């Protein structure tokens, strides 16, 4: 949004209010929006409960229309003030903004679209736009950076898990067969995932001795495999903590960073650090 | 309790006995109270078992009244000796102390309050007041400090989990619908939590192919997410261990830090550490 | 394959194409094979779904024969070009290659072999031969090395788990007995594994008070035991990260070690590191 | 067994064979015993399977008597050679040795003791006496030492878990009540343990909205609590790895150990380390 200076008058003011958070108006707007989003999601959740819908259905529809109108106005305000409209509409939050209001209008036109109205709960994602409290964003970015640094390890890990569950699923499909609930390989793979992640619903469970033996091996294997992502994340977290021990000092000679807190001389050019 | 010196005579003695643990009387009192609390909680637990209640109901009621009288006396003693009575009554342990005795008296007056008598098991929390064994308190404080140091990470993590389960719950409510047990969004969210925490009761389980596919993704995601709190706690624990070992001493000769707590001489230049 | 130079002409070219990945032909071959393997496994998985098999059974058989012919040609090409044929045939991938095509031919001869056709899904393992992308292989090797470094710890751990589940299984067989689903010791051991790994299907669950008490102890024990492999892997991962960062260089002036890999000058005395 | 030199002749030889592993006879004896123990446990496990017992019951009884005779001879040999007989009989392995043979004889006298014969599977514990392979014992001791170093943390943790499940169990007993399977507080506590350890059988599951809400909180709490033992063990494991980095050097002046690998001067007395 480096083209902000091209805006002027009311449009600039609206832009600062809806897109930014460093003016009093912007902050008030953000808090109001936060309350609207959370309330509207609560209404959607409550509306899905049969007895509540029967009793308060009318009020749910009223509040829903209020929230839809507010969000429509907000969407139009964003559309009006932003310079690169196409980029906004196709951006992640542009699509989320649209999906937050569209279902209500569609349900008005097509009666059959009514069942899709719960899509509106996607509104919840909009909270992440408002939640720019620097502290939490910083922590969140640290978490994401830690995960990104381990992405190769994570891909290798996911690939191993995927291969394991496909082969396990096939083997269990042969051993147990449709008569014990393993009706197809996809369903057996589903069982393998349920087992390896230690969720264990029990809706499908091996019943032959051989099947239970194979399942036992997979469980102990899954027990070990669960240690791998934990190990990866732990190692990254500790790394993160250690990098906090690296001083923010810049060498006055070569202008490079990354020195240990206890370093006296620049480790790159040998110049004394001040 | 810096106003302890204002007390005198019997009141001071009672105060030292019920609130403190460094006199012989105080220690005896603490041990006796510990036994009373544990026994009374065991009685409450056993009383809830139908066959035992039928057979020994009379004795359970007798012992319950004994414990209630003891705890009432203790409560009155605390109330009498403490100077700032209001502060004590409204403090956490003040409320717990009251809730430990109130239900028994209420059940005497209102017959219908009988079902609430199990609230008395809140007495168990009173153990934490007695358990001031320095070693364990130290360890407990370390654990709490470690968690507090990571509180921003934990809040970001909990917020992500919350958003994930709400969106997942809504998606599964659309996919599976009431005919497969996902009768409302709150119930679907409950299912999502049961699945993501790898508890997996199996009372609600996806039955359509699409639902099982989505569930599989969530399980593998939950598998990864479980690694995050573990990584956070591990990193804090290791930090804790390391800070315990390195003293803040600086060598007076070479001005370098990072010496072990048990070091007498600088490990770099051999100079005596002060 | 140090005897590669003995090959010549077409045979050398075919060898380089099917076994290596550093010529354009080799790379194209690998990508084509990867697509074939993944597609054929998807076909096997889809074929196992009853409704799909009934409707598209004919097409599944056609594509299966195409893939089998491709894999047969590939197997013959490998067999022709490799010098030490016996070693290849008996190697891990030689056996996997054969098992990938054999079931289709066997099903042609013996009608009863049809049910074993799913063995073909073992083809999936062949992906690991193609997946030689250096980055992922490196990460994979790191993971394997980390696990190997801890193999004694892991064996001790597995042995403890094995002994625990056998003794627990026997104890629960005595306590619960056949009338509560613990029909035999092997089945009780299966239950113990399901419980200790926190999978918890619920197909077998203790129903007596004593059984539930013992089960509770095992669960809390399993809770602690799950920490051991995680701890092992975490420690190895962190070790791995640390060794990557510290070079083995010694300062030629002050003879001190522990310099970062990217250091040019000694961080303690400022002397140039060689 | 520092009184070994008091033994002589055959008795000394037998002592060395049954109690020690550093003579060829001792090693042969250990391997033979290992095979006997494992085989006899396998026989016990197989005997518990109904169809196998019906078909091979006679052979199971024969082999059982063989193993019992062997173990009886071994027990008598140990009893004969050991000097402090009382200490051996009352030691952990002395009791295990006796329990390994007693049930078979008791079943001969009292027909009703037959059901207790599975106690013989306690024999498995005797493997730990034989398994003195130094490598594994070393690793095992490291694991145990790591756990011992954290024992205060572990006790605080277990105490917190215990209090949590008792209070949760009571609360759920009030909320759900006997009509939803929470028939008594002990049973509710069992449910709380099953939930918090993420086992989740599903034999008891909350059915009211309030109960499911409380259960959700407990699950997320349990999710976090599971991180604590993992963090403890990880920290200890890493500590263990780091102590391996401490040199075995002894100061030539003050004879104290525990110096870092990179230390030049003794950190206790300042003397140059050689």
JSON list of N, CA and C in Angstrom, two decimals, chain A residues 200-239:
[
{"chain": "A", "resi": 200, "resn": "UNK", "atom": "N", "xyz": [-7.36, -43.30, 17.53]},
{"chain": "A", "resi": 200, "resn": "UNK", "atom": "CA", "xyz": [-8.01, -44.55, 17.91]},
{"chain": "A", "resi": 200, "resn": "UNK", "atom": "C", "xyz": [-9.48, -44.44, 18.24]},
{"chain": "A", "resi": 201, "resn": "UNK", "atom": "N", "xyz": [-10.32, -44.10, 17.23]},
{"chain": "A", "resi": 201, "resn": "UNK", "atom": "CA", "xyz": [-11.76, -44.03, 17.47]},
{"chain": "A", "resi": 201, "resn": "UNK", "atom": "C", "xyz": [-12.33, -45.36, 17.91]},
{"chain": "A", "resi": 202, "resn": "UNK", "atom": "N", "xyz": [-11.90, -46.43, 17.23]},
{"chain": "A", "resi": 202, "resn": "UNK", "atom": "CA", "xyz": [-12.48, -47.73, 17.51]},
{"chain": "A", "resi": 202, "resn": "UNK", "atom": "C", "xyz": [-13.66, -48.04, 16.61]},
{"chain": "A", "resi": 203, "resn": "UNK", "atom": "N", "xyz": [-14.00, -47.14, 15.66]},
{"chain": "A", "resi": 203, "resn": "UNK", "atom": "CA", "xyz": [-15.08, -47.46, 14.73]},
{"chain": "A", "resi": 203, "resn": "UNK", "atom": "C", "xyz": [-14.67, -48.58, 13.79]},
{"chain": "A", "resi": 204, "resn": "UNK", "atom": "N", "xyz": [-13.38, -48.64, 13.45]},
{"chain": "A", "resi": 204, "resn": "UNK", "atom": "CA", "xyz": [-12.82, -49.78, 12.74]},
{"chain": "A", "resi": 204, "resn": "UNK", "atom": "C", "xyz": [-11.68, -50.29, 13.62]},
{"chain": "A", "resi": 205, "resn": "UNK", "atom": "N", "xyz": [-11.68, -51.59, 13.91]},
{"chain": "A", "resi": 205, "resn": "UNK", "atom": "CA", "xyz": [-10.61, -52.15, 14.75]},
{"chain": "A", "resi": 205, "resn": "UNK", "atom": "C", "xyz": [-10.33, -53.57, 14.26]},
{"chain": "A", "resi": 206, "resn": "UNK", "atom": "N", "xyz": [-9.04, -53.96, 14.24]},
{"chain": "A", "resi": 206, "resn": "UNK", "atom": "CA", "xyz": [-8.70, -55.31, 13.76]},
{"chain": "A", "resi": 206, "resn": "UNK", "atom": "C", "xyz": [-9.30, -56.37, 14.68]},
{"chain": "A", "resi": 207, "resn": "UNK", "atom": "N", "xyz": [-9.78, -57.47, 14.09]},
{"chain": "A", "resi": 207, "resn": "UNK", "atom": "CA", "xyz": [-10.41, -58.52, 14.89]},
{"chain": "A", "resi": 207, "resn": "UNK", "atom": "C", "xyz": [-9.72, -59.87, 14.79]},
{"chain": "A", "resi": 208, "resn": "UNK", "atom": "N", "xyz": [-8.91, -60.07, 13.75]},
{"chain": "A", "resi": 208, "resn": "UNK", "atom": "CA", "xyz": [-8.17, -61.33, 13.65]},
{"chain": "A", "resi": 208, "resn": "UNK", "atom": "C", "xyz": [-6.88, -61.20, 14.45]},
{"chain": "A", "resi": 209, "resn": "UNK", "atom": "N", "xyz": [-6.30, -62.34, 14.83]},
{"chain": "A", "resi": 209, "resn": "UNK", "atom": "CA", "xyz": [-5.05, -62.32, 15.61]},
{"chain": "A", "resi": 209, "resn": "UNK", "atom": "C", "xyz": [-3.94, -61.66, 14.80]},
{"chain": "A", "resi": 210, "resn": "UNK", "atom": "N", "xyz": [-3.83, -62.03, 13.52]},
{"chain": "A", "resi": 210, "resn": "UNK", "atom": "CA", "xyz": [-2.77, -61.48, 12.68]},
{"chain": "A", "resi": 210, "resn": "UNK", "atom": "C", "xyz": [-2.94, -59.97, 12.56]},
{"chain": "A", "resi": 211, "resn": "UNK", "atom": "N", "xyz": [-4.19, -59.55, 12.35]},
{"chain": "A", "resi": 211, "resn": "UNK", "atom": "CA", "xyz": [-4.46, -58.11, 12.22]},
{"chain": "A", "resi": 211, "resn": "UNK", "atom": "C", "xyz": [-4.08, -57.35, 13.47]},
{"chain": "A", "resi": 212, "resn": "UNK", "atom": "N", "xyz": [-4.37, -57.94, 14.64]},
{"chain": "A", "resi": 212, "resn": "UNK", "atom": "CA", "xyz": [-4.04, -57.28, 15.89]},
{"chain": "A", "resi": 212, "resn": "UNK", "atom": "C", "xyz": [-2.54, -57.22, 16.11]},
{"chain": "A", "resi": 213, "resn": "UNK", "atom": "N", "xyz": [-1.83, -58.26, 15.64]},
{"chain": "A", "resi": 213, "resn": "UNK", "atom": "CA", "xyz": [-0.37, -58.26, 15.76]},
{"chain": "A", "resi": 213, "resn": "UNK", "atom": "C", "xyz": [0.23, -57.15, 14.90]},
{"chain": "A", "resi": 214, "resn": "UNK", "atom": "N", "xyz": [-0.23, -57.07, 13.63]},
{"chain": "A", "resi": 214, "resn": "UNK", "atom": "CA", "xyz": [0.26, -56.02, 12.74]},
{"chain": "A", "resi": 214, "resn": "UNK", "atom": "C", "xyz": [-0.07, -54.65, 13.33]},
{"chain": "A", "resi": 215, "resn": "UNK", "atom": "N", "xyz": [-1.31, -54.50, 13.84]},
{"chain": "A", "resi": 215, "resn": "UNK", "atom": "CA", "xyz": [-1.72, -53.23, 14.43]},
{"chain": "A", "resi": 215, "resn": "UNK", "atom": "C", "xyz": [-0.82, -52.85, 15.60]},
{"chain": "A", "resi": 216, "resn": "UNK", "atom": "N", "xyz": [-0.43, -53.86, 16.42]},
{"chain": "A", "resi": 216, "resn": "UNK", "atom": "CA", "xyz": [0.44, -53.59, 17.56]},
{"chain": "A", "resi": 216, "resn": "UNK", "atom": "C", "xyz": [1.77, -53.01, 17.11]},
{"chain": "A", "resi": 217, "resn": "UNK", "atom": "N", "xyz": [2.34, -53.62, 16.04]},
{"chain": "A", "resi": 217, "resn": "UNK", "atom": "CA", "xyz": [3.61, -53.10, 15.52]},
{"chain": "A", "resi": 217, "resn": "UNK", "atom": "C", "xyz": [3.46, -51.65, 15.06]},
{"chain": "A", "resi": 218, "resn": "UNK", "atom": "N", "xyz": [2.36, -51.39, 14.35]},
{"chain": "A", "resi": 218, "resn": "UNK", "atom": "CA", "xyz": [2.13, -50.04, 13.83]},
{"chain": "A", "resi": 218, "resn": "UNK", "atom": "C", "xyz": [2.00, -49.03, 14.97]},
{"chain": "A", "resi": 219, "resn": "UNK", "atom": "N", "xyz": [1.32, -49.45, 16.05]},
{"chain": "A", "resi": 219, "resn": "UNK", "atom": "CA", "xyz": [1.14, -48.54, 17.18]},
{"chain": "A", "resi": 219, "resn": "UNK", "atom": "C", "xyz": [2.47, -48.16, 17.80]},
{"chain": "A", "resi": 220, "resn": "UNK", "atom": "N", "xyz": [3.33, -49.19, 18.02]},
{"chain": "A", "resi": 220, "resn": "UNK", "atom": "CA", "xyz": [4.64, -48.91, 18.64]},
{"chain": "A", "resi": 220, "resn": "UNK", "atom": "C", "xyz": [5.47, -48.06, 17.69]},
{"chain": "A", "resi": 221, "resn": "UNK", "atom": "N", "xyz": [5.36, -48.35, 16.39]},
{"chain": "A", "resi": 221, "resn": "UNK", "atom": "CA", "xyz": [6.05, -47.54, 15.38]},
{"chain": "A", "resi": 221, "resn": "UNK", "atom": "C", "xyz": [5.54, -46.10, 15.45]},
{"chain": "A", "resi": 222, "resn": "UNK", "atom": "N", "xyz": [4.22, -45.94, 15.52]},
{"chain": "A", "resi": 222, "resn": "UNK", "atom": "CA", "xyz": [3.61, -44.61, 15.55]},
{"chain": "A", "resi": 222, "resn": "UNK", "atom": "C", "xyz": [4.02, -43.85, 16.80]},
{"chain": "A", "resi": 223, "resn": "UNK", "atom": "N", "xyz": [4.18, -44.60, 17.88]},
{"chain": "A", "resi": 223, "resn": "UNK", "atom": "CA", "xyz": [4.70, -44.11, 19.15]},
{"chain": "A", "resi": 223, "resn": "UNK", "atom": "C", "xyz": [6.07, -43.47, 18.96]},
{"chain": "A", "resi": 224, "resn": "UNK", "atom": "N", "xyz": [6.92, -44.15, 18.18]},
{"chain": "A", "resi": 224, "resn": "UNK", "atom": "CA", "xyz": [8.25, -43.61, 17.90]},
{"chain": "A", "resi": 224, "resn": "UNK", "atom": "C", "xyz": [8.18, -42.45, 16.93]},
{"chain": "A", "resi": 225, "resn": "UNK", "atom": "N", "xyz": [7.30, -42.58, 15.92]},
{"chain": "A", "resi": 225, "resn": "UNK", "atom": "CA", "xyz": [7.21, -41.56, 14.87]},
{"chain": "A", "resi": 225, "resn": "UNK", "atom": "C", "xyz": [6.73, -40.24, 15.46]},
{"chain": "A", "resi": 226, "resn": "UNK", "atom": "N", "xyz": [5.82, -40.31, 16.46]},
{"chain": "A", "resi": 226, "resn": "UNK", "atom": "CA", "xyz": [5.31, -39.09, 17.09]},
{"chain": "A", "resi": 226, "resn": "UNK", "atom": "C", "xyz": [6.46, -38.29, 17.70]},
{"chain": "A", "resi": 227, "resn": "UNK", "atom": "N", "xyz": [7.56, -38.98, 18.02]},
{"chain": "A", "resi": 227, "resn": "UNK", "atom": "CA", "xyz": [8.70, -38.30, 18.63]},
{"chain": "A", "resi": 227, "resn": "UNK", "atom": "C", "xyz": [9.43, -37.42, 17.63]},
{"chain": "A", "resi": 228, "resn": "UNK", "atom": "N", "xyz": [9.33, -37.73, 16.33]},
{"chain": "A", "resi": 228, "resn": "UNK", "atom": "CA", "xyz": [10.11, -37.00, 15.33]},
{"chain": "A", "resi": 228, "resn": "UNK", "atom": "C", "xyz": [9.67, -35.54, 15.20]},
{"chain": "A", "resi": 229, "resn": "UNK", "atom": "N", "xyz": [8.37, -35.25, 14.94]},
{"chain": "A", "resi": 229, "resn": "UNK", "atom": "CA", "xyz": [8.00, -33.83, 14.84]},
{"chain": "A", "resi": 229, "resn": "UNK", "atom": "C", "xyz": [8.26, -33.08, 16.14]},
{"chain": "A", "resi": 230, "resn": "UNK", "atom": "N", "xyz": [8.05, -33.75, 17.27]},
{"chain": "A", "resi": 230, "resn": "UNK", "atom": "CA", "xyz": [8.32, -33.10, 18.55]},
{"chain": "A", "resi": 230, "resn": "UNK", "atom": "C", "xyz": [9.79, -32.76, 18.67]},
{"chain": "A", "resi": 231, "resn": "UNK", "atom": "N", "xyz": [10.65, -33.70, 18.30]},
{"chain": "A", "resi": 231, "resn": "UNK", "atom": "CA", "xyz": [12.08, -33.44, 18.33]},
{"chain": "A", "resi": 231, "resn": "UNK", "atom": "C", "xyz": [12.46, -32.28, 17.44]},
{"chain": "A", "resi": 232, "resn": "UNK", "atom": "N", "xyz": [11.90, -32.26, 16.24]},
{"chain": "A", "resi": 232, "resn": "UNK", "atom": "CA", "xyz": [12.19, -31.18, 15.28]},
{"chain": "A", "resi": 232, "resn": "UNK", "atom": "C", "xyz": [11.81, -29.84, 15.88]},
{"chain": "A", "resi": 233, "resn": "UNK", "atom": "N", "xyz": [10.57, -29.74, 16.37]},
{"chain": "A", "resi": 233, "resn": "UNK", "atom": "CA", "xyz": [10.09, -28.47, 16.91]},
{"chain": "A", "resi": 233, "resn": "UNK", "atom": "C", "xyz": [10.89, -28.06, 18.15]},
{"chain": "A", "resi": 234, "resn": "UNK", "atom": "N", "xyz": [11.19, -29.03, 19.04]},
{"chain": "A", "resi": 234, "resn": "UNK", "atom": "CA", "xyz": [11.96, -28.72, 20.24]},
{"chain": "A", "resi": 234, "resn": "UNK", "atom": "C", "xyz": [13.31, -28.14, 19.85]},
{"chain": "A", "resi": 235, "resn": "UNK", "atom": "N", "xyz": [13.99, -28.80, 18.90]},
{"chain": "A", "resi": 235, "resn": "UNK", "atom": "CA", "xyz": [15.32, -28.35, 18.49]},
{"chain": "A", "resi": 235, "resn": "UNK", "atom": "C", "xyz": [15.24, -26.92, 17.95]},
{"chain": "A", "resi": 236, "resn": "UNK", "atom": "N", "xyz": [14.19, -26.63, 17.16]},
{"chain": "A", "resi": 236, "resn": "UNK", "atom": "CA", "xyz": [14.04, -25.28, 16.60]},
{"chain": "A", "resi": 236, "resn": "UNK", "atom": "C", "xyz": [13.79, -24.25, 17.69]},
{"chain": "A", "resi": 237, "resn": "UNK", "atom": "N", "xyz": [12.94, -24.63, 18.66]},
{"chain": "A", "resi": 237, "resn": "UNK", "atom": "CA", "xyz": [12.59, -23.72, 19.76]},
{"chain": "A", "resi": 237, "resn": "UNK", "atom": "C", "xyz": [13.84, -23.35, 20.56]},
{"chain": "A", "resi": 238, "resn": "UNK", "atom": "N", "xyz": [14.67, -24.36, 20.81]},
{"chain": "A", "resi": 238, "resn": "UNK", "atom": "CA", "xyz": [15.88, -24.14, 21.61]},
{"chain": "A", "resi": 238, "resn": "UNK", "atom": "C", "xyz": [16.85, -23.25, 20.81]},
{"chain": "A", "resi": 239, "resn": "UNK", "atom": "N", "xyz": [16.96, -23.56, 19.54]},
{"chain": "A", "resi": 239, "resn": "UNK", "atom": "CA", "xyz": [17.76, -22.73, 18.63]},
{"chain": "A", "resi": 239, "resn": "UNK", "atom": "C", "xyz": [17.31, -21.27, 18.72]}
]
